Each structure stands twice: as C-alpha cells, then as structure tokens.
Amino acid sequence: MSGARTILPADYHTHTRLCKHAAGEPLDYVRAARRRGLPGIAVTDHGPTPLEYDGRHRMEMDEFPDYLRGVETARQEDPSVLLGIEADYFEGCESFMEGWLAAHPFDLVLGSIHYLEPPPREKNELRHLWDFGAIRAAWKRYFELVGRMADSGLYDVVAHLDMLKRNGSRPLDSDLRDWALPALDRIARAGMAIEVNSSGLRHAVREVYPSPQLLRWAREREIPIVFGSDAHEPEQVGFKFDLAAQQARECGYTQALLFKRRIGSPVSIDGSTPTGRPLASSGSRI
Ligand code: ZN
Ligand code: FE
Ligand code: FE
Ligand code: ZN
C-alpha cells in the first residue's frame, strides 16, 4: 500500500474456509482489514444452493450456522463487520433465493453469475464462466443472465461484472455495446449497485472487473459502486484498492456505497469528506 493518506474504500467481497477453496475465518479477514486501515469489511462467502449446484465451491446448507457464528465472533472484536453473502444467480434459483435471503439478517447480498448453464440435478461438472471468454455467444448469454438477475430484485450488488475476461479474452467493443448496455439499463432500473472488484489484477487479464468502459457506462446511468478484493485468503483483503479507487475516480465516480441491513448510503472516495461517514442518509437502495 502506498501513502498513508490514501483514502481506501471498505472491502465488500471476502471469503472464508467454508467454501472449500479459501483459507481463514471471518476474524482473520477482519483483522487484516484493520491492519490495512480499511474503513469497513463485509464477509461474503459463497452461499449454499439447492440442487447441489456447484457444491464443490461453496458451504453446505448445514454449514451456514457455522458461518453465522464465525461472523458473530468477528463482530465481538469489531461490531461494524457486515454479514454478507455471495449468492449465485442461475436460471430457476429465484424461489429458493427469495425465501433463503429473506430468512437471514444480511447486510449485503452480492449477486454473482459463475456459470452459464442451469444447475444439473446430479453431480455437477459445470464449466467456469471464464473458460468461455473467447466465445461471443457466451458474452451475449452472460449479459442476458445479468439482466435477469437484476430483474429478479433479489440482490444488492452485481459482483465482478465482466469476469468472463478473466483469462484475458475480451469482447469486441461492438458486442459489449450491444449486450452490456441493456444489462446496465436493467441494473440501473433495479436500483442495484455494481462491484469494482480488484481480483482481476491478480488474474491473467490484469484488469479490474469491470473494465473502464463498463464503469463509465455505469456512471452515466448513475449506478452506484462498492469495492471488493474477492479475498480468498486474509492477506488479499484490500488488494490493490488504491488502484481500484483511482480507476473508479477516473471513470467519474466520487462516491461508493456503505451498506447496513441491505440499505446503501453514499460516502466519498475522493477525499473531499472523510471516508466512513455517510454524506446523506438516502434511506433507499440506490
Ligand atoms: Zn470463490
Ligand atoms: Fe464470485
Ligand atoms: Fe467471491
Ligand atoms: Zn467471487
């Protein structure tokens, strides 16, 4: 991390050992956030899904109470820790998600699309999203799913918007315009935010999710942002947030949202007011 006076945003995307491909307890991530001087952190591990949907990369349904206990333990040290979840969107998930998300006191629900296919009923052998990055039809399908996720009204924030590019395959500008703009319009209409996710800087693409072009289009539509490192180990908390915040500012953003009980309120990310203090209590989901 660079200069001590750099204004860093809260980290709203972190995992735990429960998802089977990350390390550490919520408390480890919370302590890492404090060491970095971040103004806040949300624990957002991969939530359980029915139909054994991608069970290899998420907590089991009967592990969810362990997750809640882990966040509670972290809160004993820092009461500001947000209880979040990274919830998948896939075709047919709506009735489960609606009931399950409403049944728990989440502060923040990230909506993520990790797969293009609907869930198989048996053991899943789903291909990761980013394995399709060079295929035009995959980008089209992906942004259609993003639009449906927005229309569902079930999620607060679209996570890692253009993660198909993870392996370095980017879409044509004209395709992005044709497919991403309608998705962004639906995100705006739903009152959702999007995540500026710095994990792309660790991946082959070496670029924040979403790209500057997408972020500018989001800004034009007044879609709010949050920041996430997608940390899968405590050392990754706040990963390159100075660069991510700089990119957001270059795309015209001066504010990010702070969440509590699924309500977002804007805070400055450009140093004009102290980070962590709401500029206005909007009381709305924007
Ligand atoms: Zn993960
Ligand atoms: Fe994800
Ligand atoms: Fe994640
Ligand atoms: Zn993720």
PDB file of C-alpha atoms and ligand atoms in Angstrom:
ATOM      1  CA  MET A   1       0.000   0.000   0.000  1.00  0.00           C
ATOM      2  CA  SER A   2       1.169   3.489  -0.796  1.00  0.00           C
ATOM      3  CA  GLY A   3       0.775   6.782   1.054  1.00  0.00           C
ATOM      4  CA  ALA A   4      -0.784   6.779   4.481  1.00  0.00           C
ATOM      5  CA  ARG A   5      -3.293   9.477   3.473  1.00  0.00           C
ATOM      6  CA  THR A   6      -4.699   7.495   0.552  1.00  0.00           C
ATOM      7  CA  ILE A   7      -8.433   7.110   1.013  1.00  0.00           C
ATOM      8  CA  LEU A   8      -9.281   3.443   0.740  1.00  0.00           C
ATOM      9  CA  PRO A   9     -12.793   2.075   0.441  1.00  0.00           C
ATOM     10  CA  ALA A  10     -14.370  -0.688   2.508  1.00  0.00           C
ATOM     11  CA  ASP A  11     -13.833  -4.255   1.281  1.00  0.00           C
ATOM     12  CA  TYR A  12     -17.201  -5.785   0.483  1.00  0.00           C
ATOM     13  CA  HIS A  13     -16.116  -9.109  -1.006  1.00  0.00           C
ATOM     14  CA  THR A  14     -14.247 -11.645   1.156  1.00  0.00           C
ATOM     15  CA  HIS A  15     -14.417 -15.405   1.612  1.00  0.00           C
ATOM     16  CA  THR A  16     -13.763 -17.971   4.352  1.00  0.00           C
ATOM     17  CA  ARG A  17     -12.569 -21.567   4.579  1.00  0.00           C
ATOM     18  CA  LEU A  18     -16.175 -22.806   4.412  1.00  0.00           C
ATOM     19  CA  CYS A  19     -16.333 -22.504   0.598  1.00  0.00           C
ATOM     20  CA  LYS A  20     -13.611 -25.187   0.288  1.00  0.00           C
ATOM     21  CA  HIS A  21     -11.297 -23.024  -1.853  1.00  0.00           C
ATOM     22  CA  ALA A  22     -10.392 -20.200   0.547  1.00  0.00           C
ATOM     23  CA  ALA A  23      -8.467 -20.011   3.823  1.00  0.00           C
ATOM     24  CA  GLY A  24      -9.219 -18.403   7.150  1.00  0.00           C
ATOM     25  CA  GLU A  25     -12.044 -17.428   9.461  1.00  0.00           C
ATOM     26  CA  PRO A  26     -14.012 -14.173   9.278  1.00  0.00           C
ATOM     27  CA  LEU A  27     -11.963 -12.840  12.202  1.00  0.00           C
ATOM     28  CA  ASP A  28      -8.744 -13.283  10.192  1.00  0.00           C
ATOM     29  CA  TYR A  29     -10.168 -11.153   7.370  1.00  0.00           C
ATOM     30  CA  VAL A  30     -11.462  -8.530   9.783  1.00  0.00           C
ATOM     31  CA  ARG A  31      -8.058  -8.222  11.428  1.00  0.00           C
ATOM     32  CA  ALA A  32      -6.415  -7.932   8.005  1.00  0.00           C
ATOM     33  CA  ALA A  33      -8.819  -5.109   7.100  1.00  0.00           C
ATOM     34  CA  ARG A  34      -7.919  -3.265  10.271  1.00  0.00           C
ATOM     35  CA  ARG A  35      -4.186  -3.693   9.610  1.00  0.00           C
ATOM     36  CA  ARG A  36      -4.697  -2.193   6.126  1.00  0.00           C
ATOM     37  CA  GLY A  37      -6.630   0.735   7.566  1.00  0.00           C
ATOM     38  CA  LEU A  38      -9.810  -0.062   5.639  1.00  0.00           C
ATOM     39  CA  PRO A  39     -12.950   1.701   6.882  1.00  0.00           C
ATOM     40  CA  GLY A  40     -15.074  -1.461   6.804  1.00  0.00           C
ATOM     41  CA  ILE A  41     -15.415  -5.050   5.699  1.00  0.00           C
ATOM     42  CA  ALA A  42     -18.166  -7.428   4.702  1.00  0.00           C
ATOM     43  CA  VAL A  43     -17.824 -11.183   4.962  1.00  0.00           C
ATOM     44  CA  THR A  44     -19.399 -12.539   1.761  1.00  0.00           C
ATOM     45  CA  ASP A  45     -18.627 -16.200   1.376  1.00  0.00           C
ATOM     46  CA  HIS A  46     -20.204 -18.357  -1.327  1.00  0.00           C
ATOM     47  CA  GLY A  47     -23.680 -19.151  -0.074  1.00  0.00           C
ATOM     48  CA  PRO A  48     -25.242 -22.591  -0.194  1.00  0.00           C
ATOM     49  CA  THR A  49     -27.554 -23.517  -3.050  1.00  0.00           C
ATOM     50  CA  PRO A  50     -30.078 -26.285  -3.526  1.00  0.00           C
ATOM     51  CA  LEU A  51     -29.785 -28.983  -6.194  1.00  0.00           C
ATOM     52  CA  GLU A  52     -26.123 -29.472  -5.233  1.00  0.00           C
ATOM     53  CA  TYR A  53     -25.412 -26.564  -7.557  1.00  0.00           C
ATOM     54  CA  ASP A  54     -21.620 -26.298  -7.665  1.00  0.00           C
ATOM     55  CA  GLY A  55     -21.330 -27.799  -4.211  1.00  0.00           C
ATOM     56  CA  ARG A  56     -17.574 -28.065  -4.587  1.00  0.00           C
ATOM     57  CA  HIS A  57     -17.091 -24.303  -4.324  1.00  0.00           C
ATOM     58  CA  ARG A  58     -19.430 -23.304  -1.503  1.00  0.00           C
ATOM     59  CA  MET A  59     -20.528 -24.028   2.022  1.00  0.00           C
ATOM     60  CA  GLU A  60     -23.060 -26.771   2.581  1.00  0.00           C
ATOM     61  CA  MET A  61     -26.530 -25.796   3.715  1.00  0.00           C
ATOM     62  CA  ASP A  62     -25.891 -27.295   7.153  1.00  0.00           C
ATOM     63  CA  GLU A  63     -22.654 -25.271   7.491  1.00  0.00           C
ATOM     64  CA  PHE A  64     -24.473 -21.955   7.308  1.00  0.00           C
ATOM     65  CA  PRO A  65     -24.870 -21.782  11.127  1.00  0.00           C
ATOM     66  CA  ASP A  66     -21.054 -22.120  11.391  1.00  0.00           C
ATOM     67  CA  TYR A  67     -20.772 -19.179   9.022  1.00  0.00           C
ATOM     68  CA  LEU A  68     -23.091 -17.069  11.170  1.00  0.00           C
ATOM     69  CA  ARG A  69     -21.088 -17.994  14.274  1.00  0.00           C
ATOM     70  CA  GLY A  70     -17.840 -17.018  12.540  1.00  0.00           C
ATOM     71  CA  VAL A  71     -19.197 -13.576  11.660  1.00  0.00           C
ATOM     72  CA  GLU A  72     -20.569 -13.207  15.201  1.00  0.00           C
ATOM     73  CA  THR A  73     -17.123 -13.994  16.631  1.00  0.00           C
ATOM     74  CA  ALA A  74     -15.579 -11.325  14.388  1.00  0.00           C
ATOM     75  CA  ARG A  75     -18.228  -8.847  15.492  1.00  0.00           C
ATOM     76  CA  GLN A  76     -17.251  -9.313  19.121  1.00  0.00           C
ATOM     77  CA  GLU A  77     -13.952  -7.693  18.153  1.00  0.00           C
ATOM     78  CA  ASP A  78     -15.381  -5.248  15.595  1.00  0.00           C
ATOM     79  CA  PRO A  79     -19.151  -4.644  15.711  1.00  0.00           C
ATOM     80  CA  SER A  80     -19.086  -2.905  12.313  1.00  0.00           C
ATOM     81  CA  VAL A  81     -18.442  -6.142  10.386  1.00  0.00           C
ATOM     82  CA  LEU A  82     -21.161  -6.743   7.801  1.00  0.00           C
ATOM     83  CA  LEU A  83     -22.889 -10.067   7.413  1.00  0.00           C
ATOM     84  CA  GLY A  84     -22.875 -10.587   3.679  1.00  0.00           C
ATOM     85  CA  ILE A  85     -23.197 -13.445   1.254  1.00  0.00           C
ATOM     86  CA  GLU A  86     -22.095 -14.044  -2.332  1.00  0.00           C
ATOM     87  CA  ALA A  87     -25.274 -15.536  -3.730  1.00  0.00           C
ATOM     88  CA  ASP A  88     -25.289 -17.119  -7.170  1.00  0.00           C
ATOM     89  CA  TYR A  89     -27.844 -16.275  -9.765  1.00  0.00           C
ATOM     90  CA  PHE A  90     -28.817 -19.069 -12.123  1.00  0.00           C
ATOM     91  CA  GLU A  91     -31.945 -19.965 -14.008  1.00  0.00           C
ATOM     92  CA  GLY A  92     -34.548 -21.334 -11.651  1.00  0.00           C
ATOM     93  CA  CYS A  93     -32.893 -20.122  -8.453  1.00  0.00           C
ATOM     94  CA  GLU A  94     -35.439 -17.416  -7.738  1.00  0.00           C
ATOM     95  CA  SER A  95     -37.900 -19.203  -5.495  1.00  0.00           C
ATOM     96  CA  PHE A  96     -35.147 -20.661  -3.329  1.00  0.00           C
ATOM     97  CA  MET A  97     -33.165 -17.402  -3.177  1.00  0.00           C
ATOM     98  CA  GLU A  98     -36.141 -15.264  -2.328  1.00  0.00           C
ATOM     99  CA  GLY A  99     -37.008 -17.337   0.719  1.00  0.00           C
ATOM    100  CA  TRP A 100     -33.487 -18.062   1.854  1.00  0.00           C
ATOM    101  CA  LEU A 101     -32.165 -14.486   1.558  1.00  0.00           C
ATOM    102  CA  ALA A 102     -35.185 -13.090   3.397  1.00  0.00           C
ATOM    103  CA  ALA A 103     -34.769 -15.606   6.216  1.00  0.00           C
ATOM    104  CA  HIS A 104     -31.392 -14.242   7.377  1.00  0.00           C
ATOM    105  CA  PRO A 105     -30.301 -10.803   8.606  1.00  0.00           C
ATOM    106  CA  PHE A 106     -27.913  -9.952   5.785  1.00  0.00           C
ATOM    107  CA  ASP A 107     -26.347  -6.517   5.467  1.00  0.00           C
ATOM    108  CA  LEU A 108     -25.267  -7.090   1.883  1.00  0.00           C
ATOM    109  CA  VAL A 109     -26.093  -9.612  -0.832  1.00  0.00           C
ATOM    110  CA  LEU A 110     -23.692  -9.862  -3.755  1.00  0.00           C
ATOM    111  CA  GLY A 111     -25.278 -11.308  -6.874  1.00  0.00           C
ATOM    112  CA  SER A 112     -22.849 -13.411  -8.885  1.00  0.00           C
ATOM    113  CA  ILE A 113     -23.034 -15.381 -12.073  1.00  0.00           C
ATOM    114  CA  HIS A 114     -20.289 -18.012 -12.155  1.00  0.00           C
ATOM    115  CA  TYR A 115     -21.790 -20.421 -14.693  1.00  0.00           C
ATOM    116  CA  LEU A 116     -23.781 -20.117 -17.872  1.00  0.00           C
ATOM    117  CA  GLU A 117     -25.698 -23.373 -17.582  1.00  0.00           C
ATOM    118  CA  PRO A 118     -28.619 -24.005 -15.266  1.00  0.00           C
ATOM    119  CA  PRO A 119     -27.942 -26.466 -12.460  1.00  0.00           C
ATOM    120  CA  PRO A 120     -27.715 -30.155 -13.300  1.00  0.00           C
ATOM    121  CA  ARG A 121     -29.563 -32.357 -10.879  1.00  0.00           C
ATOM    122  CA  GLU A 122     -26.766 -34.807 -10.289  1.00  0.00           C
ATOM    123  CA  LYS A 123     -23.080 -34.232  -9.578  1.00  0.00           C
ATOM    124  CA  ASN A 124     -22.130 -31.049 -11.242  1.00  0.00           C
ATOM    125  CA  GLU A 125     -19.396 -30.671 -13.784  1.00  0.00           C
ATOM    126  CA  LEU A 126     -20.070 -27.062 -14.564  1.00  0.00           C
ATOM    127  CA  ARG A 127     -17.605 -25.209 -16.741  1.00  0.00           C
ATOM    128  CA  HIS A 128     -16.407 -21.988 -15.212  1.00  0.00           C
ATOM    129  CA  LEU A 129     -17.577 -18.803 -16.791  1.00  0.00           C
ATOM    130  CA  TRP A 130     -14.117 -17.679 -17.746  1.00  0.00           C
ATOM    131  CA  ASP A 131     -13.462 -20.816 -19.795  1.00  0.00           C
ATOM    132  CA  PHE A 132     -15.953 -19.358 -22.291  1.00  0.00           C
ATOM    133  CA  GLY A 133     -14.319 -15.936 -22.518  1.00  0.00           C
ATOM    134  CA  ALA A 134     -13.296 -16.292 -26.159  1.00  0.00           C
ATOM    135  CA  ILE A 135     -16.781 -17.323 -27.289  1.00  0.00           C
ATOM    136  CA  ARG A 136     -19.025 -14.476 -28.470  1.00  0.00           C
ATOM    137  CA  ALA A 137     -22.258 -16.295 -27.729  1.00  0.00           C
ATOM    138  CA  ALA A 138     -21.120 -16.750 -24.137  1.00  0.00           C
ATOM    139  CA  TRP A 139     -20.825 -12.989 -23.580  1.00  0.00           C
ATOM    140  CA  LYS A 140     -24.270 -12.497 -25.043  1.00  0.00           C
ATOM    141  CA  ARG A 141     -25.760 -15.184 -22.817  1.00  0.00           C
ATOM    142  CA  TYR A 142     -23.887 -13.871 -19.787  1.00  0.00           C
ATOM    143  CA  PHE A 143     -25.198 -10.326 -20.076  1.00  0.00           C
ATOM    144  CA  GLU A 144     -28.714 -11.646 -20.628  1.00  0.00           C
ATOM    145  CA  LEU A 145     -28.368 -13.551 -17.344  1.00  0.00           C
ATOM    146  CA  VAL A 146     -27.106 -10.360 -15.644  1.00  0.00           C
ATOM    147  CA  GLY A 147     -30.244  -8.620 -16.842  1.00  0.00           C
ATOM    148  CA  ARG A 148     -32.424 -11.379 -15.440  1.00  0.00           C
ATOM    149  CA  MET A 149     -30.542 -11.255 -12.161  1.00  0.00           C
ATOM    150  CA  ALA A 150     -31.256  -7.522 -11.966  1.00  0.00           C
ATOM    151  CA  ASP A 151     -34.923  -8.022 -12.865  1.00  0.00           C
ATOM    152  CA  SER A 152     -35.259 -10.556 -10.039  1.00  0.00           C
ATOM    153  CA  GLY A 153     -34.803  -7.786  -7.468  1.00  0.00           C
ATOM    154  CA  LEU A 154     -33.186 -10.270  -5.091  1.00  0.00           C
ATOM    155  CA  TYR A 155     -29.621  -8.924  -4.899  1.00  0.00           C
ATOM    156  CA  ASP A 156     -27.973  -5.665  -3.860  1.00  0.00           C
ATOM    157  CA  VAL A 157     -24.770  -5.590  -5.903  1.00  0.00           C
ATOM    158  CA  VAL A 158     -23.635  -7.207  -9.161  1.00  0.00           C
ATOM    159  CA  ALA A 159     -20.276  -8.815  -8.377  1.00  0.00           C
ATOM    160  CA  HIS A 160     -17.347  -8.913 -10.821  1.00  0.00           C
ATOM    161  CA  LEU A 161     -19.425  -7.762 -13.789  1.00  0.00           C
ATOM    162  CA  ASP A 162     -17.201  -8.858 -16.674  1.00  0.00           C
ATOM    163  CA  MET A 163     -15.399 -11.845 -15.165  1.00  0.00           C
ATOM    164  CA  LEU A 164     -15.615 -13.737 -18.442  1.00  0.00           C
ATOM    165  CA  LYS A 165     -12.434 -11.873 -19.374  1.00  0.00           C
ATOM    166  CA  ARG A 166     -10.512 -13.480 -16.506  1.00  0.00           C
ATOM    167  CA  ASN A 167      -8.231 -15.492 -18.789  1.00  0.00           C
ATOM    168  CA  GLY A 168      -7.546 -12.476 -20.979  1.00  0.00           C
ATOM    169  CA  SER A 169     -10.223 -12.825 -23.698  1.00  0.00           C
ATOM    170  CA  ARG A 170     -12.062  -9.552 -24.064  1.00  0.00           C
ATOM    171  CA  PRO A 171     -15.226  -8.982 -26.091  1.00  0.00           C
ATOM    172  CA  LEU A 172     -15.437  -6.850 -29.215  1.00  0.00           C
ATOM    173  CA  ASP A 173     -16.374  -3.255 -28.428  1.00  0.00           C
ATOM    174  CA  SER A 174     -19.459  -3.559 -30.622  1.00  0.00           C
ATOM    175  CA  ASP A 175     -20.598  -6.729 -28.838  1.00  0.00           C
ATOM    176  CA  LEU A 176     -20.080  -5.112 -25.464  1.00  0.00           C
ATOM    177  CA  ARG A 177     -22.200  -2.177 -26.538  1.00  0.00           C
ATOM    178  CA  ASP A 178     -24.973  -4.418 -27.865  1.00  0.00           C
ATOM    179  CA  TRP A 179     -25.125  -6.763 -24.882  1.00  0.00           C
ATOM    180  CA  ALA A 180     -23.784  -4.940 -21.843  1.00  0.00           C
ATOM    181  CA  LEU A 181     -25.732  -1.696 -22.262  1.00  0.00           C
ATOM    182  CA  PRO A 182     -29.148  -3.365 -21.950  1.00  0.00           C
ATOM    183  CA  ALA A 183     -27.860  -5.240 -18.871  1.00  0.00           C
ATOM    184  CA  LEU A 184     -26.640  -1.972 -17.325  1.00  0.00           C
ATOM    185  CA  ASP A 185     -30.018  -0.385 -18.024  1.00  0.00           C
ATOM    186  CA  ARG A 186     -31.689  -3.238 -16.159  1.00  0.00           C
ATOM    187  CA  ILE A 187     -29.217  -2.912 -13.258  1.00  0.00           C
ATOM    188  CA  ALA A 188     -29.993   0.808 -13.048  1.00  0.00           C
ATOM    189  CA  ARG A 189     -33.729   0.191 -13.186  1.00  0.00           C
ATOM    190  CA  ALA A 190     -33.439  -2.364 -10.380  1.00  0.00           C
ATOM    191  CA  GLY A 191     -31.627   0.146  -8.153  1.00  0.00           C
ATOM    192  CA  MET A 192     -28.664  -2.207  -7.823  1.00  0.00           C
ATOM    193  CA  ALA A 193     -25.030  -1.263  -7.381  1.00  0.00           C
ATOM    194  CA  ILE A 194     -22.063  -2.884  -9.095  1.00  0.00           C
ATOM    195  CA  GLU A 195     -18.810  -4.020  -7.567  1.00  0.00           C
ATOM    196  CA  VAL A 196     -15.385  -2.703  -8.532  1.00  0.00           C
ATOM    197  CA  ASN A 197     -13.536  -5.973  -7.971  1.00  0.00           C
ATOM    198  CA  SER A 198      -9.740  -5.824  -7.787  1.00  0.00           C
ATOM    199  CA  SER A 199      -9.200  -9.590  -8.119  1.00  0.00           C
ATOM    200  CA  GLY A 200      -8.845  -9.186 -11.882  1.00  0.00           C
ATOM    201  CA  LEU A 201      -5.476  -7.594 -11.140  1.00  0.00           C
ATOM    202  CA  ARG A 202      -4.365 -10.998  -9.786  1.00  0.00           C
ATOM    203  CA  HIS A 203      -5.778 -12.905 -12.773  1.00  0.00           C
ATOM    204  CA  ALA A 204      -4.369 -13.321 -16.283  1.00  0.00           C
ATOM    205  CA  VAL A 205      -6.396 -10.387 -17.598  1.00  0.00           C
ATOM    206  CA  ARG A 206      -4.616  -7.997 -15.195  1.00  0.00           C
ATOM    207  CA  GLU A 207      -7.553  -5.614 -15.136  1.00  0.00           C
ATOM    208  CA  VAL A 208     -10.164  -4.660 -12.561  1.00  0.00           C
ATOM    209  CA  TYR A 209     -13.698  -6.021 -13.056  1.00  0.00           C
ATOM    210  CA  PRO A 210     -15.415  -4.210 -14.668  1.00  0.00           C
ATOM    211  CA  SER A 211     -13.394  -2.554 -17.420  1.00  0.00           C
ATOM    212  CA  PRO A 212     -13.115   1.247 -17.548  1.00  0.00           C
ATOM    213  CA  GLN A 213     -15.573   1.320 -20.462  1.00  0.00           C
ATOM    214  CA  LEU A 214     -18.230  -0.560 -18.482  1.00  0.00           C
ATOM    215  CA  LEU A 215     -17.571   1.571 -15.432  1.00  0.00           C
ATOM    216  CA  ARG A 216     -18.074   4.763 -17.466  1.00  0.00           C
ATOM    217  CA  TRP A 217     -21.342   3.451 -18.854  1.00  0.00           C
ATOM    218  CA  ALA A 218     -22.414   2.545 -15.310  1.00  0.00           C
ATOM    219  CA  ARG A 219     -21.524   6.049 -14.147  1.00  0.00           C
ATOM    220  CA  GLU A 220     -23.614   7.564 -16.937  1.00  0.00           C
ATOM    221  CA  ARG A 221     -26.559   5.568 -15.596  1.00  0.00           C
ATOM    222  CA  GLU A 222     -25.817   6.668 -12.014  1.00  0.00           C
ATOM    223  CA  ILE A 223     -25.308   3.074 -10.920  1.00  0.00           C
ATOM    224  CA  PRO A 224     -23.571   3.182  -7.518  1.00  0.00           C
ATOM    225  CA  ILE A 225     -20.451   1.175  -6.734  1.00  0.00           C
ATOM    226  CA  VAL A 226     -18.854  -0.748  -3.900  1.00  0.00           C
ATOM    227  CA  PHE A 227     -15.340  -2.183  -3.797  1.00  0.00           C
ATOM    228  CA  GLY A 228     -14.283  -5.792  -3.295  1.00  0.00           C
ATOM    229  CA  SER A 229     -10.996  -7.660  -3.256  1.00  0.00           C
ATOM    230  CA  ASP A 230     -12.623 -11.099  -3.579  1.00  0.00           C
ATOM    231  CA  ALA A 231     -10.032 -12.171  -0.998  1.00  0.00           C
ATOM    232  CA  HIS A 232      -9.733 -15.938  -0.705  1.00  0.00           C
ATOM    233  CA  GLU A 233      -7.011 -15.565   1.925  1.00  0.00           C
ATOM    234  CA  PRO A 234      -6.717 -12.873   4.593  1.00  0.00           C
ATOM    235  CA  GLU A 235      -3.581 -11.370   3.009  1.00  0.00           C
ATOM    236  CA  GLN A 236      -5.664 -10.389  -0.034  1.00  0.00           C
ATOM    237  CA  VAL A 237      -8.022  -8.088   1.879  1.00  0.00           C
ATOM    238  CA  GLY A 238      -7.989  -4.635   0.277  1.00  0.00           C
ATOM    239  CA  PHE A 239      -5.875  -5.965  -2.600  1.00  0.00           C
ATOM    240  CA  LYS A 240      -4.731  -3.025  -4.777  1.00  0.00           C
ATOM    241  CA  PHE A 241      -7.617  -0.872  -3.572  1.00  0.00           C
ATOM    242  CA  ASP A 242      -5.571   2.253  -4.251  1.00  0.00           C
ATOM    243  CA  LEU A 243      -5.549   1.341  -7.965  1.00  0.00           C
ATOM    244  CA  ALA A 244      -9.186   0.273  -7.967  1.00  0.00           C
ATOM    245  CA  ALA A 245     -10.293   3.524  -6.338  1.00  0.00           C
ATOM    246  CA  GLN A 246      -8.169   5.528  -8.746  1.00  0.00           C
ATOM    247  CA  GLN A 247      -9.781   3.782 -11.680  1.00  0.00           C
ATOM    248  CA  ALA A 248     -13.255   4.492 -10.323  1.00  0.00           C
ATOM    249  CA  ARG A 249     -12.368   8.173  -9.911  1.00  0.00           C
ATOM    250  CA  GLU A 250     -11.024   8.291 -13.467  1.00  0.00           C
ATOM    251  CA  CYS A 251     -14.372   6.937 -14.643  1.00  0.00           C
ATOM    252  CA  GLY A 252     -16.192   9.763 -12.883  1.00  0.00           C
ATOM    253  CA  TYR A 253     -17.076   8.230  -9.529  1.00  0.00           C
ATOM    254  CA  THR A 254     -16.708  10.349  -6.392  1.00  0.00           C
ATOM    255  CA  GLN A 255     -18.711   8.106  -4.054  1.00  0.00           C
ATOM    256  CA  ALA A 256     -19.188   4.489  -3.084  1.00  0.00           C
ATOM    257  CA  LEU A 257     -21.952   2.920  -1.018  1.00  0.00           C
ATOM    258  CA  LEU A 258     -21.734   1.813   2.583  1.00  0.00           C
ATOM    259  CA  PHE A 259     -24.241  -0.902   3.388  1.00  0.00           C
ATOM    260  CA  LYS A 260     -26.155  -1.807   6.532  1.00  0.00           C
ATOM    261  CA  ARG A 261     -29.136  -4.158   6.570  1.00  0.00           C
ATOM    262  CA  ARG A 262     -29.213  -4.047   2.787  1.00  0.00           C
ATOM    263  CA  ILE A 263     -29.541  -0.263   2.593  1.00  0.00           C
ATOM    264  CA  GLY A 264     -26.763   1.635   0.832  1.00  0.00           C
ATOM    265  CA  SER A 265     -25.678   5.156   1.711  1.00  0.00           C
ATOM    266  CA  PRO A 266     -23.054   7.079  -0.244  1.00  0.00           C
ATOM    267  CA  VAL A 267     -19.618   8.034   1.096  1.00  0.00           C
ATOM    268  CA  SER A 268     -16.871   9.969  -0.602  1.00  0.00           C
ATOM    269  CA  ILE A 269     -13.974   8.182  -2.269  1.00  0.00           C
ATOM    270  CA  ASP A 270     -12.184  11.314  -3.448  1.00  0.00           C
ATOM    271  CA  GLY A 271     -11.024  12.714  -0.146  1.00  0.00           C
ATOM    272  CA  SER A 272     -13.450  15.638  -0.061  1.00  0.00           C
ATOM    273  CA  THR A 273     -15.141  14.227   3.035  1.00  0.00           C
ATOM    274  CA  PRO A 274     -13.923  11.591   5.460  1.00  0.00           C
ATOM    275  CA  THR A 275     -14.489   8.034   4.312  1.00  0.00           C
ATOM    276  CA  GLY A 276     -16.833   6.101   6.507  1.00  0.00           C
ATOM    277  CA  ARG A 277     -19.195   8.976   7.181  1.00  0.00           C
ATOM    278  CA  PRO A 278     -22.401   8.950   5.150  1.00  0.00           C
ATOM    279  CA  LEU A 279     -22.837  12.071   3.032  1.00  0.00           C
ATOM    280  CA  ALA A 280     -26.578  11.675   3.068  1.00  0.00           C
ATOM    281  CA  SER A 281     -28.873   9.141   4.582  1.00  0.00           C
ATOM    282  CA  SER A 282     -30.722   8.295   1.430  1.00  0.00           C
ATOM    283  CA  GLY A 283     -32.707   5.553   3.102  1.00  0.00           C
ATOM    284  CA  SER A 284     -33.059   3.931  -0.288  1.00  0.00           C
ATOM    285  CA  ARG A 285     -31.404   1.071  -2.079  1.00  0.00           C
ATOM    286  CA  ILE A 286     -29.506   3.228  -4.568  1.00  0.00           C
TER     287      ILE A 286
HETATM  288 ZN    ZN B   1     -14.510 -18.201  -4.623  1.00  0.00          ZN
HETATM  289 FE    FE B   2     -17.635 -14.804  -7.491  1.00  0.00          FE
HETATM  290 FE    FE B   3     -16.091 -14.151  -4.391  1.00  0.00          FE
HETATM  291 ZN    ZN B   4     -16.192 -14.127  -6.283  1.00  0.00          ZN
END
